[in-house]
XYZ file of C-alpha atoms in Angstrom:
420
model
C 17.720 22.903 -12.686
C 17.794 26.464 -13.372
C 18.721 26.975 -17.519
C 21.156 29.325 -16.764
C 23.200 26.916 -14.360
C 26.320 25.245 -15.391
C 25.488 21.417 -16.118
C 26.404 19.012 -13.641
C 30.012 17.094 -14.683
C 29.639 13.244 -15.674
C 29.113 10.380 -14.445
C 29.425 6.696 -15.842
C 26.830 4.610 -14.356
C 28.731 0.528 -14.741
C 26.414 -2.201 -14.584
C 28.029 -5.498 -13.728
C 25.069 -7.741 -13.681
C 21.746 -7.464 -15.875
C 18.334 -9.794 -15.557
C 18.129 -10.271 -11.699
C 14.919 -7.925 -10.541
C 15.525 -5.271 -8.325
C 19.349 -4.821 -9.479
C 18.121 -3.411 -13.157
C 15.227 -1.456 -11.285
C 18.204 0.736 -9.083
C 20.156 0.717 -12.068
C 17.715 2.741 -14.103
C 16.501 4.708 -10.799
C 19.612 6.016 -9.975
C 20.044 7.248 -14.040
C 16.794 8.582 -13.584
C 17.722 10.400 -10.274
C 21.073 11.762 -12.296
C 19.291 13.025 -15.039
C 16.296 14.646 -13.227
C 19.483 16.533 -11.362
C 21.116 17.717 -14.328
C 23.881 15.515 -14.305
C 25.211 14.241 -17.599
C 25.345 10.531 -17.335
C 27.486 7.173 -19.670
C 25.580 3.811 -19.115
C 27.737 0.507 -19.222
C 25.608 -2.177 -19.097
C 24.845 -5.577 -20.122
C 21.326 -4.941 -21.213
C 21.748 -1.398 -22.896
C 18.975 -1.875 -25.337
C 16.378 -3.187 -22.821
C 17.476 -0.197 -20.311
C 16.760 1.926 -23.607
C 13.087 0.621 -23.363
C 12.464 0.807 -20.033
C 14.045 4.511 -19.671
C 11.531 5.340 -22.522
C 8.897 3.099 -21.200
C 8.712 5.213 -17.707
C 9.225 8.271 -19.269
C 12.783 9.611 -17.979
C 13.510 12.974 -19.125
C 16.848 14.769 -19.951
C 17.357 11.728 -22.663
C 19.954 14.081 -24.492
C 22.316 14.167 -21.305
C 22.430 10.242 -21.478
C 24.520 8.084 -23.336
C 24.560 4.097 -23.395
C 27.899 3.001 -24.098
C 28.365 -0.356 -25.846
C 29.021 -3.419 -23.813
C 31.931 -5.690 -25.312
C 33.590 -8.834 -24.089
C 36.913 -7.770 -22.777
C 38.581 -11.653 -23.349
C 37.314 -12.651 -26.974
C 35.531 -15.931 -26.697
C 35.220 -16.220 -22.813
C 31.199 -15.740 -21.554
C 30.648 -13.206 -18.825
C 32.049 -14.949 -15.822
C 29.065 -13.812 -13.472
C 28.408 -15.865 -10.421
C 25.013 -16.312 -10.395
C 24.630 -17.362 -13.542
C 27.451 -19.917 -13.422
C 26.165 -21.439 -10.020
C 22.864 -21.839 -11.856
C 24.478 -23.398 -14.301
C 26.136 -25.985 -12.194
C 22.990 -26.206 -10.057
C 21.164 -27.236 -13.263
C 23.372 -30.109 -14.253
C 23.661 -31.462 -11.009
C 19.731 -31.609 -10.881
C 19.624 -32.910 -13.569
C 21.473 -36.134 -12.504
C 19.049 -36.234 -9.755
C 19.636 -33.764 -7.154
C 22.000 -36.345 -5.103
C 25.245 -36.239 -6.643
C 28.013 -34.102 -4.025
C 28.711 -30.913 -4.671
C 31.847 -29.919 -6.393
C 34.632 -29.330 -3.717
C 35.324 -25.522 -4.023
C 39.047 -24.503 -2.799
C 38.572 -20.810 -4.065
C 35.496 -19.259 -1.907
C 35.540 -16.370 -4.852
C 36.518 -18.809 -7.402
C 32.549 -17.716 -9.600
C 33.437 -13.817 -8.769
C 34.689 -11.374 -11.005
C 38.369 -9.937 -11.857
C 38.837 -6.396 -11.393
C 40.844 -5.722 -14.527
C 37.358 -6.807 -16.234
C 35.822 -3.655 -15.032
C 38.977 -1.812 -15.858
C 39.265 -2.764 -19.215
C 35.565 -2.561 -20.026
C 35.263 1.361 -18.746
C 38.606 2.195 -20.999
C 37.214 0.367 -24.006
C 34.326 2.255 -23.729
C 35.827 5.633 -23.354
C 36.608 5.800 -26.636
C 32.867 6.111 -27.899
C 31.992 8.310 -25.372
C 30.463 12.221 -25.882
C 31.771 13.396 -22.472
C 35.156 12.893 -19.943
C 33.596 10.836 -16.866
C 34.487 12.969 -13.738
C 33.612 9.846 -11.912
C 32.827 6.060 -12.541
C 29.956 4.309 -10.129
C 30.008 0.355 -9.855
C 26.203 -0.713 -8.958
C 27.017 -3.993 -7.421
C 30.514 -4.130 -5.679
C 29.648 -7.817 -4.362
C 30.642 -9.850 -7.521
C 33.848 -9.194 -7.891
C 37.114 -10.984 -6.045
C 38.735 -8.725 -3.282
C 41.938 -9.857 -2.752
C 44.561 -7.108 -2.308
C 46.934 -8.383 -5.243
C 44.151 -7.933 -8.201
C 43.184 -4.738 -6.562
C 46.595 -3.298 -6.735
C 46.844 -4.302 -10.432
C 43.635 -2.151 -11.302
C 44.644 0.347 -9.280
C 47.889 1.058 -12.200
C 45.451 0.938 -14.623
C 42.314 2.242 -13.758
C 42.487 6.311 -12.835
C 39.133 7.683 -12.776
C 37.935 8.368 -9.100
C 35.352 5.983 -8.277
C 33.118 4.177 -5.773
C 29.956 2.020 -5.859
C 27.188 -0.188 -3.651
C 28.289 -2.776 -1.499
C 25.104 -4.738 -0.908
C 26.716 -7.323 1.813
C 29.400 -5.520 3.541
C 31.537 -7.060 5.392
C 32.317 -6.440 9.619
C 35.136 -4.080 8.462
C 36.158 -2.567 4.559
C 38.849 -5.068 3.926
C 38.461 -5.384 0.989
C 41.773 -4.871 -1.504
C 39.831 -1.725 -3.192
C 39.728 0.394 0.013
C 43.367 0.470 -0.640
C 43.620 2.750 -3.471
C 43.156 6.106 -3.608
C 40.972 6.058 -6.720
C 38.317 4.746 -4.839
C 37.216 7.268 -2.838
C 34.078 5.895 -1.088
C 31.009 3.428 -1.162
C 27.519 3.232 -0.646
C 25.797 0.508 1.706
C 22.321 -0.197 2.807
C 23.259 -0.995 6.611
C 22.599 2.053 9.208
C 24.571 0.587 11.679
C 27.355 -0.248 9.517
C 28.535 2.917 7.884
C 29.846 4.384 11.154
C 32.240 1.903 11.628
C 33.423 2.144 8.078
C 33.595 5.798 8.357
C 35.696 5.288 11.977
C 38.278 2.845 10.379
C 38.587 4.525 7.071
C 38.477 8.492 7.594
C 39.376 9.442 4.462
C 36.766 7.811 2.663
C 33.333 8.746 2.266
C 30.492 6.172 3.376
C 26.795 6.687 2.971
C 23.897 4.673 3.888
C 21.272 4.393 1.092
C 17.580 3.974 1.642
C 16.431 0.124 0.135
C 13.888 2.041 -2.485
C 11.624 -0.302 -4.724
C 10.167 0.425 -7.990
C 6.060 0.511 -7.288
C 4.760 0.800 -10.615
C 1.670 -1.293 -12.154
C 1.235 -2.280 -15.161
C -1.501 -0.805 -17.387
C -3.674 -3.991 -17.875
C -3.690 -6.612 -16.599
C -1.186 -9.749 -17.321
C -2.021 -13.614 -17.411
C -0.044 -14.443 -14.743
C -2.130 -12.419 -12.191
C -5.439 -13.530 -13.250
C -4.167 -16.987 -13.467
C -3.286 -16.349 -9.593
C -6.569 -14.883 -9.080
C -8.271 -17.483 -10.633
C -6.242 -20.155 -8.413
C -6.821 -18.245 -5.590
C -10.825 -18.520 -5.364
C -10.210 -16.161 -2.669
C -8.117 -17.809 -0.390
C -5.427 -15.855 1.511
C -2.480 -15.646 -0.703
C 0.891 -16.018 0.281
C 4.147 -14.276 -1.762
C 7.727 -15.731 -1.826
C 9.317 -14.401 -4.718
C 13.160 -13.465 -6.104
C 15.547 -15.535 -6.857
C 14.967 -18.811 -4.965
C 18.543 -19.825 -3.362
C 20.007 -21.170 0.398
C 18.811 -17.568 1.772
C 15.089 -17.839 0.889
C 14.717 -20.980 3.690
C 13.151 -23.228 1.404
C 12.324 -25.996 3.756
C 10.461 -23.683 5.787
C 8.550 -22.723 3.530
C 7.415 -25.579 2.268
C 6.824 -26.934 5.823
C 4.370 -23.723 6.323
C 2.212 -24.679 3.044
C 1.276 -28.235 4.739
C 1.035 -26.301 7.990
C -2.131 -23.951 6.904
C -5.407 -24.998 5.929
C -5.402 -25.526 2.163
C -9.145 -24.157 2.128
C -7.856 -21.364 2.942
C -4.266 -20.396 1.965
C -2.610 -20.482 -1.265
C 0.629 -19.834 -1.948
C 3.099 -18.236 -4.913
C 6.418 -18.896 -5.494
C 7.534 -17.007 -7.905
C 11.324 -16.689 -9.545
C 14.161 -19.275 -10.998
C 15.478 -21.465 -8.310
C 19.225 -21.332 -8.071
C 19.918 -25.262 -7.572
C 23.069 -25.217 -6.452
C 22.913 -22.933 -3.744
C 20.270 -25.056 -1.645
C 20.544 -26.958 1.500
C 20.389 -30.320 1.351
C 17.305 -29.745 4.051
C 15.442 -27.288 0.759
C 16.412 -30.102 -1.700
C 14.809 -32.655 0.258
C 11.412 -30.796 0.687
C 11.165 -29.937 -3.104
C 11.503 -33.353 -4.100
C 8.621 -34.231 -1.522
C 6.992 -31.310 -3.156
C 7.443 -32.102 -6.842
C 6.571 -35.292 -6.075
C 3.011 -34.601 -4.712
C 2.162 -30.742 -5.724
C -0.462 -29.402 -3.511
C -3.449 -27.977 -5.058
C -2.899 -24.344 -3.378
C 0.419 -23.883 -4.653
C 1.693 -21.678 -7.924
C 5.052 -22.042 -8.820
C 6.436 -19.476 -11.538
C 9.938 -20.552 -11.716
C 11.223 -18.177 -14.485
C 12.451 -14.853 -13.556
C 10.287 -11.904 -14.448
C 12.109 -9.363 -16.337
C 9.061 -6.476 -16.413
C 9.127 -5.364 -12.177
C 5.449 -4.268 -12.773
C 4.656 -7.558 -13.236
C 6.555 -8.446 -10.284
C 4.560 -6.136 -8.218
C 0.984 -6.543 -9.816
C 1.808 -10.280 -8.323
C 2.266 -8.624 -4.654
C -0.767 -6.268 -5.309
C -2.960 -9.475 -5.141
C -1.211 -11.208 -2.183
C -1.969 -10.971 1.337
C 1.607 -11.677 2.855
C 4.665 -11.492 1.625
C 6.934 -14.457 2.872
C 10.604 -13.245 3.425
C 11.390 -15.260 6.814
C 15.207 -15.528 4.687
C 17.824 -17.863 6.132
C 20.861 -16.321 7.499
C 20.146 -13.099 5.640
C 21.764 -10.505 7.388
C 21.611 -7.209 4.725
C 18.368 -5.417 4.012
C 15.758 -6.772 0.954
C 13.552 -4.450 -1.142
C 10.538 -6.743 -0.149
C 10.234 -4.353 2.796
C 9.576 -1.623 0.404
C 7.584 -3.901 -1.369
C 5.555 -4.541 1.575
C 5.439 -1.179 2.428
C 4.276 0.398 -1.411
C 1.399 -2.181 -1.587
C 0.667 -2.255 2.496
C 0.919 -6.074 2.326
C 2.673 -7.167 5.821
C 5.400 -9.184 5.978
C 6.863 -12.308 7.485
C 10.450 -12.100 8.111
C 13.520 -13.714 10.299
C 13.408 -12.041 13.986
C 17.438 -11.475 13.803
C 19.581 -9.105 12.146
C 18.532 -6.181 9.877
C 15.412 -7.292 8.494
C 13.921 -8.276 11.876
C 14.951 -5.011 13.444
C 13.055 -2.900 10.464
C 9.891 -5.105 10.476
C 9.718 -4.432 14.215
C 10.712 -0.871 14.352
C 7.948 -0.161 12.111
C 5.618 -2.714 12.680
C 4.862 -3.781 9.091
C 4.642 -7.410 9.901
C 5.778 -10.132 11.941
C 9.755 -11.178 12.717
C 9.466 -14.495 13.879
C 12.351 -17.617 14.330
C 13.508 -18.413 10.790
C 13.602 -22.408 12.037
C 10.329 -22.516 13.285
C 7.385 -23.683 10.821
C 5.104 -23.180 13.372
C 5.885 -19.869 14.682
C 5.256 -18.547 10.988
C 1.820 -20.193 10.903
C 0.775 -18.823 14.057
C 1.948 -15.054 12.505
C 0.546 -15.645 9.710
C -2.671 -16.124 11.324
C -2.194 -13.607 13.194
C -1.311 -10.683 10.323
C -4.676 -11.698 9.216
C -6.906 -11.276 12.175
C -4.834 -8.090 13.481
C -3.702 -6.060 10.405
C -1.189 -4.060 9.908
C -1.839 -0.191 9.897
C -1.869 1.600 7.292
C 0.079 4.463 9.203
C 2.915 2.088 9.831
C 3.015 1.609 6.558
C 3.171 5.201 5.457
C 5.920 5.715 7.949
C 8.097 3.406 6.496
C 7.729 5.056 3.131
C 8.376 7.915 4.330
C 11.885 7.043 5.499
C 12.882 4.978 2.962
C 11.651 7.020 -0.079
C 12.848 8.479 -3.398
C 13.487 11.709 -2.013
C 15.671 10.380 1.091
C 17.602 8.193 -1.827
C 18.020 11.583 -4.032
C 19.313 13.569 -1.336
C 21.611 10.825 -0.116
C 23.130 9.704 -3.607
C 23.527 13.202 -4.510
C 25.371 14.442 -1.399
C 27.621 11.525 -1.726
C 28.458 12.521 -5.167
C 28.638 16.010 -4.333
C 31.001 15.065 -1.698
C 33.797 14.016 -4.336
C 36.754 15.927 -5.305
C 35.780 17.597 -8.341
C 32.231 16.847 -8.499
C 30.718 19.941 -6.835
C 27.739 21.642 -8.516
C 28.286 24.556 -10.793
């Protein structure tokens, strides 16, 4: 930005949900993006010291038009109320007793999902430390919270800034109680097909469609966890499942595909905590078959990895990635994943993820029931490999530059954020 141009207004960056992988990556990549623009930018998040680090850590300039806000509890003596780390919770206990007690009876579908007024009353409790006005609050993960009308309405009195945020998992129309108030005055999904509908039912908001970026860095030496898989390996063909390990990532499957191929020549990674609770009964039934007799050619890493160039120093060394998810309708930064590293990639033949894989032919979309079918493409990725141009067209079209230019014209696009 030119010095003689008028700084960009503010923005507060909110954070709902800190320590699961690619979430904290677009949280500091859309600061970054902010700050390389000029913007002036307030950070609310759980993990403000670590984001510290990592800003520093990559090297993020235009430090002085940042400001990390402190994160408090807004209800002294109650723990952050954030689903994932409650159904882990639960999922532990009941494994615990065995893995075959019944699973609580849940009456309120959004019973782990957070209030509104939380978000409310953590952005005005933070105000009060802040160096600049926010001309406009973002929410990066619009999926945890409850969206009833009611609790909507009764952050709506409270809550004035104009605002909007990512909806990861949209639903087939914006129903949800927040489109109702003028203070929100737009999201941002990940769904081409979607936002035209959004933008046909609700006119007066603004809906854009981000590109699913990934973070491709390496780290600068090597870590023990990749030579260990290296070592393991002995040069078989290695096979990548990694993320948090719930109902979606079709554990069954998966395991059914490691007794499927030829354990002199496969190995396989799974790497990430498994989230108990939200298994099938079928992926329950195949760990305990699994835990009972581990195969030789299997790695399991079942901690989360909080440094992403870790993450993807594990993919560098794989040879697929696995992501044939169950049900899994919404797009998945493994495809950038794939695409950075130019590793193909196994995925479900229906919905998004399907249509991307075969649009750009950076893998295989195969039936996400059938064992089989995966070993055959798996086979088959190996003896006809993906290339590299369809890898470099992806990129293209899902890159940092597409995400710039999209965030910022959605931005630009709000009343009172134009550029000096």
């Amino acid at each position: 930005m030119s010095p003689n141009r008028r700084a960009r207004p503010c923005v507060l960056i909110y954070n709902p949900l800190a320590a699961h992988g690619h979430l904290d990556s677009w949280n500091e990549m859309f600061i970054g993006l902010l700050l390389e623009a000029g913007w002036r930018v307030l950070s609310l998040t759980p993990d403000g010291k670590q984001l510290d680090q990592r800003l520093d850590a990559k090297g993020v300039s235009g430090r002085d038009r940042l400001q990390i806000l402190t994160w408090r509890d807004v209800r002294p003596g109650i723990a952050e109320r954030i689903w994932l780390r409650l159904c882990k919770m639960i999922g532990d206990c009941a494994r615990r007793a065995g893995l075959r007690q019944k699973r609580p009876v849940i009456t309120d579908a959004e019973a782990c999902y957070l209030e509104p007024h939380e978000f409310a009353q953590r952005v005005r409790g933070a105000i009060g430390e802040a160096q600049w006005h926010p001309d406009f609050v973002f929410n990066m993960y619009m999926d945890l919270y409850r969206t009833d009308t009611e609790r909507w309405a009764r952050f709506g009195k409270s809550f004035k800034w104009p605002w909007g945020g990512i909806r990861f998992v949209p639903h087939a129309a914006p129903t949800e109680g927040y489109y109702n108030l003028a203070s929100c005055v737009g999201m941002c999904l990940l769904d081409e097909a979607v936002r035209p509908r959004y933008q046909m039912l609700l006119p007066a908001k603004v809906f854009a469609c981000l590109p699913d970026i990934t973070d491709a860095r390496l780290p600068d030496k090597p870590n023990d966890l990749v030579m260990e898989i290296v070592r393991r390996a002995a040069g078989r063909k290695v096979v990548f499942l990694g993320g948090t390990i719930g109902g979606n990532k079709n554990l069954a499957r998966w395991i059914e595909l490691i007794a499927l191929l030829d354990p002199e020549e496969w190995f396989f990674l799974q790497i990430g905590e498994t989230n108990f609770n939200a298994l099938t009964q079928a992926d329950v039934h195949a760990l305990a078959i699994l835990e009972a007799t581990p195969p030789e050619n299997l790695l399991i890493h079942p901690d989360y990895l909080p440094d992403e160039r870790v993450f993807n120093d594990v993919i560098r060394v794989s040879d697929i990635i696995f992501a044939v998810y169950r049900n899994f309708k919404i797009s998945s930064n493994m495809l950038g994943k794939a695409a950075a590293f130019e590793k193909p990639i196994l995925v479900a033949d229906n919905y998004l993820m399907g249509r991307r894989v075969i649009k750009y032919g950076i893998g295989r979309a195969v039936p996400e029931n059938d064992s089989r079918l995966m070993r055959d493409a798996a086979a088959d990725l190996v003896n006809n490999p993906v290339p590299a141009e369809n890898f470099a067209a992806y990129r293209s079209d899902f890159s940092m530059d597409n995400m710039r230019e999209t965030l910022m014209a959605f931005l630009d696009n709000r009343p009172g954020l134009k550029a000096g």
